Each structure stands twice: as C-alpha cells, then as structure tokens.
Tab-separated table of C-alpha atoms and ligand atoms in Angstrom:
chain	number	residue	atom	x	y	z
A	91	MET	CA	-4.792	-1.176	-30.892
A	92	ASP	CA	-1.256	-0.262	-31.337
A	93	THR	CA	-0.024	-3.645	-29.720
A	94	ALA	CA	3.585	-2.483	-29.550
A	95	LYS	CA	2.917	0.488	-27.549
A	96	THR	CA	0.513	-1.565	-25.346
A	97	ILE	CA	3.506	-3.813	-24.861
A	98	ASP	CA	5.827	-0.935	-23.855
A	99	THR	CA	3.126	0.674	-21.787
A	100	LEU	CA	2.470	-2.561	-19.665
A	101	THR	CA	6.240	-3.156	-19.413
A	102	LEU	CA	6.547	0.208	-17.991
A	103	LYS	CA	3.770	-0.559	-15.328
A	104	MET	CA	5.512	-3.390	-14.386
A	105	PHE	CA	8.416	-1.768	-13.825
A	106	ALA	CA	6.575	0.745	-11.475
A	107	PHE	CA	4.799	-2.069	-9.880
A	108	ASN	CA	8.278	-3.893	-9.103
A	109	ALA	CA	10.259	-0.357	-8.371
A	110	GLY	CA	13.477	-0.946	-6.716
A	111	ASP	CA	13.417	-4.668	-7.223
A	112	ALA	CA	15.765	-4.677	-10.258
A	113	LYS	CA	16.081	-8.688	-9.986
A	114	ARG	CA	12.417	-9.016	-10.458
A	115	ILE	CA	12.658	-6.469	-13.399
A	116	GLN	CA	15.446	-8.208	-15.206
A	117	HIS	CA	13.693	-11.491	-14.668
A	118	LEU	CA	10.170	-10.119	-16.528
A	119	MET	CA	12.179	-8.419	-19.435
A	120	LYS	CA	14.085	-11.944	-19.958
A	121	VAL	CA	10.889	-14.104	-19.842
A	122	HIS	CA	9.156	-11.578	-22.092
A	123	ARG	CA	11.850	-11.623	-24.728
A	124	PHE	CA	12.199	-15.506	-24.680
A	125	ALA	CA	8.495	-15.877	-24.998
A	126	GLN	CA	8.242	-13.405	-27.873
A	127	LEU	CA	11.081	-15.371	-29.616
A	128	ILE	CA	9.577	-18.777	-28.973
A	129	ALA	CA	6.142	-17.569	-30.067
A	130	ARG	CA	7.576	-16.172	-33.467
A	131	MET	CA	9.872	-19.357	-33.955
A	132	GLU	CA	6.691	-21.520	-33.626
A	133	GLY	CA	4.822	-19.275	-36.053
A	134	LEU	CA	1.803	-18.209	-33.768
A	135	ASP	CA	-0.721	-15.931	-35.096
A	136	THR	CA	-0.173	-12.180	-34.208
A	137	HIS	CA	-2.947	-12.277	-31.837
A	138	THR	CA	-1.645	-15.086	-29.602
A	139	ARG	CA	1.727	-13.828	-29.698
A	140	PHE	CA	0.339	-10.394	-28.096
A	141	VAL	CA	-1.497	-12.595	-25.504
A	142	VAL	CA	1.780	-14.441	-24.662
A	143	GLU	CA	3.876	-11.241	-24.465
A	144	CYS	CA	1.458	-9.703	-22.202
A	145	ALA	CA	1.395	-12.991	-19.911
A	146	ALA	CA	5.098	-12.845	-19.686
A	147	LEU	CA	5.376	-9.492	-18.627
A	148	VAL	CA	2.882	-9.740	-15.695
A	149	HIS	CA	3.284	-13.451	-15.017
A	150	ASP	CA	5.114	-12.990	-11.542
A	151	ILE	CA	2.920	-10.091	-10.364
A	152	GLY	CA	1.680	-12.164	-7.580
A	153	ILE	CA	5.080	-12.303	-5.752
A	154	ARG	CA	5.204	-8.991	-4.110
A	155	PRO	CA	1.409	-9.320	-2.815
A	156	ALA	CA	2.221	-12.854	-1.754
A	157	GLU	CA	5.076	-11.784	0.317
A	158	ALA	CA	3.355	-8.723	1.773
A	159	LYS	CA	0.215	-10.992	2.895
A	160	TYR	CA	1.833	-14.289	4.023
A	161	GLY	CA	5.599	-13.451	4.141
A	162	SER	CA	6.128	-16.290	1.530
A	163	CYS	CA	5.928	-16.565	-2.051
A	164	THR	CA	5.406	-20.191	-2.941
A	165	GLY	CA	4.317	-20.893	-6.548
A	166	LYS	CA	0.827	-21.424	-5.538
A	167	LEU	CA	0.646	-18.249	-3.522
A	168	GLN	CA	2.089	-16.496	-6.519
A	169	GLU	CA	-0.749	-18.228	-8.543
A	170	GLN	CA	-3.262	-17.352	-5.984
A	171	GLU	CA	-2.678	-13.668	-5.636
A	172	GLY	CA	-1.444	-12.634	-9.106
A	173	PRO	CA	-4.718	-12.293	-11.130
A	174	ALA	CA	-6.295	-9.762	-8.914
A	175	TYR	CA	-3.313	-7.440	-9.644
A	176	ALA	CA	-3.184	-8.235	-13.214
A	177	ARG	CA	-6.431	-7.656	-14.057
A	178	PRO	CA	-6.799	-3.826	-13.243
A	179	MET	CA	-3.568	-3.188	-14.921
A	180	LEU	CA	-4.750	-4.879	-18.258
A	181	GLU	CA	-8.204	-3.173	-18.155
A	182	GLU	CA	-6.499	0.172	-17.676
A	183	LEU	CA	-4.795	-0.490	-21.083
A	184	GLY	CA	-8.041	-1.251	-22.906
A	185	LEU	CA	-7.501	-5.066	-23.627
A	186	ASP	CA	-10.373	-7.259	-24.918
A	187	ALA	CA	-12.173	-8.785	-22.010
A	188	ALA	CA	-11.363	-12.391	-23.373
A	189	ASP	CA	-7.743	-11.685	-23.571
A	190	ILE	CA	-7.807	-10.344	-20.102
A	191	ASP	CA	-9.234	-13.402	-18.822
A	192	ARG	CA	-6.771	-15.661	-20.606
A	193	ILE	CA	-3.747	-13.623	-19.377
A	194	CYS	CA	-5.046	-13.836	-15.915
A	195	TYR	CA	-5.658	-17.539	-16.258
A	196	LEU	CA	-1.934	-17.855	-17.407
A	197	VAL	CA	-0.829	-15.871	-14.499
A	198	GLY	CA	-2.810	-18.062	-12.278
A	199	HIS	CA	-1.464	-21.234	-13.637
A	200	HIS	CA	2.237	-20.459	-14.620
A	201	HIS	CA	3.611	-22.913	-11.933
A	202	THR	CA	1.096	-25.679	-12.746
A	203	TYR	CA	2.794	-27.801	-15.404
A	204	THR	CA	-0.077	-30.389	-15.709
A	205	GLY	CA	-3.138	-29.429	-17.863
A	206	ILE	CA	-1.199	-27.119	-20.245
A	207	ASP	CA	-3.876	-26.513	-22.707
A	208	TRP	CA	-2.412	-24.498	-25.361
A	209	ALA	CA	0.459	-22.935	-26.920
A	210	ASP	CA	0.546	-19.510	-25.144
A	211	TYR	CA	0.530	-21.615	-21.567
A	212	GLN	CA	3.148	-23.718	-22.899
A	213	ILE	CA	5.467	-21.085	-24.256
A	214	LEU	CA	5.106	-18.837	-21.182
A	215	VAL	CA	6.200	-21.997	-18.829
A	216	GLU	CA	9.113	-22.734	-21.258
A	217	ALA	CA	10.125	-19.062	-21.136
A	218	ASP	CA	10.100	-18.905	-17.586
A	219	PHE	CA	12.231	-22.106	-17.258
A	220	LEU	CA	14.992	-20.708	-19.683
A	221	VAL	CA	15.380	-17.900	-17.377
A	222	ASN	CA	14.985	-19.669	-14.078
A	223	LEU	CA	17.240	-22.514	-14.878
A	224	TYR	CA	19.982	-19.880	-15.181
A	225	GLU	CA	18.998	-17.697	-12.419
A	226	ASP	CA	18.679	-20.682	-9.977
A	227	GLY	CA	21.996	-22.183	-11.190
A	228	VAL	CA	20.300	-25.449	-12.029
A	229	GLY	CA	23.179	-28.097	-13.321
A	230	ALA	CA	23.235	-30.269	-16.475
A	231	ASP	CA	20.991	-32.979	-14.800
A	232	GLY	CA	18.291	-30.608	-13.885
A	233	VAL	CA	18.503	-28.998	-17.449
A	234	ARG	CA	18.201	-32.568	-18.961
A	235	HIS	CA	15.075	-33.140	-16.548
A	236	ALA	CA	13.450	-30.074	-17.490
A	237	LEU	CA	13.917	-30.836	-21.338
A	238	ASP	CA	12.454	-34.208	-20.758
A	239	THR	CA	9.374	-33.121	-18.549
A	240	ILE	CA	8.969	-29.391	-19.440
A	241	PHE	CA	9.767	-28.393	-22.896
A	242	ARG	CA	7.336	-29.464	-25.620
A	243	THR	CA	7.989	-26.838	-28.567
A	244	LYS	CA	10.619	-27.292	-31.086
A	245	ALA	CA	11.707	-23.664	-30.335
A	246	GLY	CA	12.065	-24.004	-26.675
A	247	ARG	CA	13.922	-27.369	-27.121
A	248	ASP	CA	16.387	-25.985	-29.268
A	249	LEU	CA	16.904	-22.755	-27.200
A	250	CYS	CA	17.300	-24.934	-23.930
A	251	THR	CA	19.689	-27.459	-25.671
A	252	GLU	CA	22.007	-24.575	-27.188
A	253	ILE	CA	21.909	-22.084	-24.254
A	254	TYR	CA	22.728	-24.946	-21.726
A	255	GLY	CA	24.967	-27.108	-23.659
A	256	VAL	CA	23.147	-30.300	-22.953
A	257	GLN	CA	22.162	-32.989	-25.409
B	126	FE2	FE1	9.003	-16.178	-13.477
C-alpha cells in the first residue's frame, strides 16, 4: 500500500464528508499535521504513524451525524456516532482490519482522557488539544492546566509550551 496516497485519499474523503464546512476541514488538517509532527518527533514506527495520521483525519467524523441525530455534538455523542462512519470509509481504502479497528477505537475515545493506553491515542489527544486551545481561545491558565493534565509526550509538551508561550 502506498501510505502517502492513502492518507491523501482519506483527506479528500473527509473534505467531501464535511463539504461546505470550511472550519471543520481546517480543523482536521491542523490536527493531522500536528499528529504527524509529534509522531515523527517521538520516533514512532512508520506503521503506528500511519494509524495516528488516519485517526487524526477522521477523529471528528461523528460531529455531523451527532448534530443531525441529536441536535447536539458533545464529546460523548461524537465518540458514539463516529466509528460507524469511519469504518466504511477506511474499508473502502483497503486498510487492514486490525488498523481499522484501532482507528475506530481512537475515534470512539478521543475525548476520553483516562485509560490512554498507547502512543497513538496520546498523540491524537495532544494534537487535538494543540488545535483546540487556539480555536477555543483558551487563556494561559487553561493552557497550563492542559500541560499539567493532558500533555505527556516530550514533543507535545515542547510544542504546546512554544506555541502558547507558557512555562
Ligand atoms: Fe478535534
């Protein structure tokens, strides 16, 4: 499998899924790039990097269906609705079953910050925070709280500290 091509195809599929919603498309592009960067800085193997990148692209896929179904898109509803939409998209791309299961697990847990069981999960959460702290206009105290409670990898901590100018 040409993984770079698969990542590009998945990116375009997510554009189509979020067509007309430039904000969400910008969000997923940013989370993907931060996840890719942290994964490389942390020296993850190529296979795990691929899984992290796919998960970053589709992590918020549950927002639209949650809004349509419940008129609300809380973290829990996103987690609940997301995997059923991510799975067929990933199957169409011919990913291995184990990778699809893992990506769907990550989609279904990316707002759950207890029980983070491995680097792919941790990196997805950190990449999403690096983007959300900015998009939500979180102040210095909130950034410091996230550094204390969420960020674990050296790369994620260094990026957060530098980007937001906190110590
Ligand atoms: Fe997100």
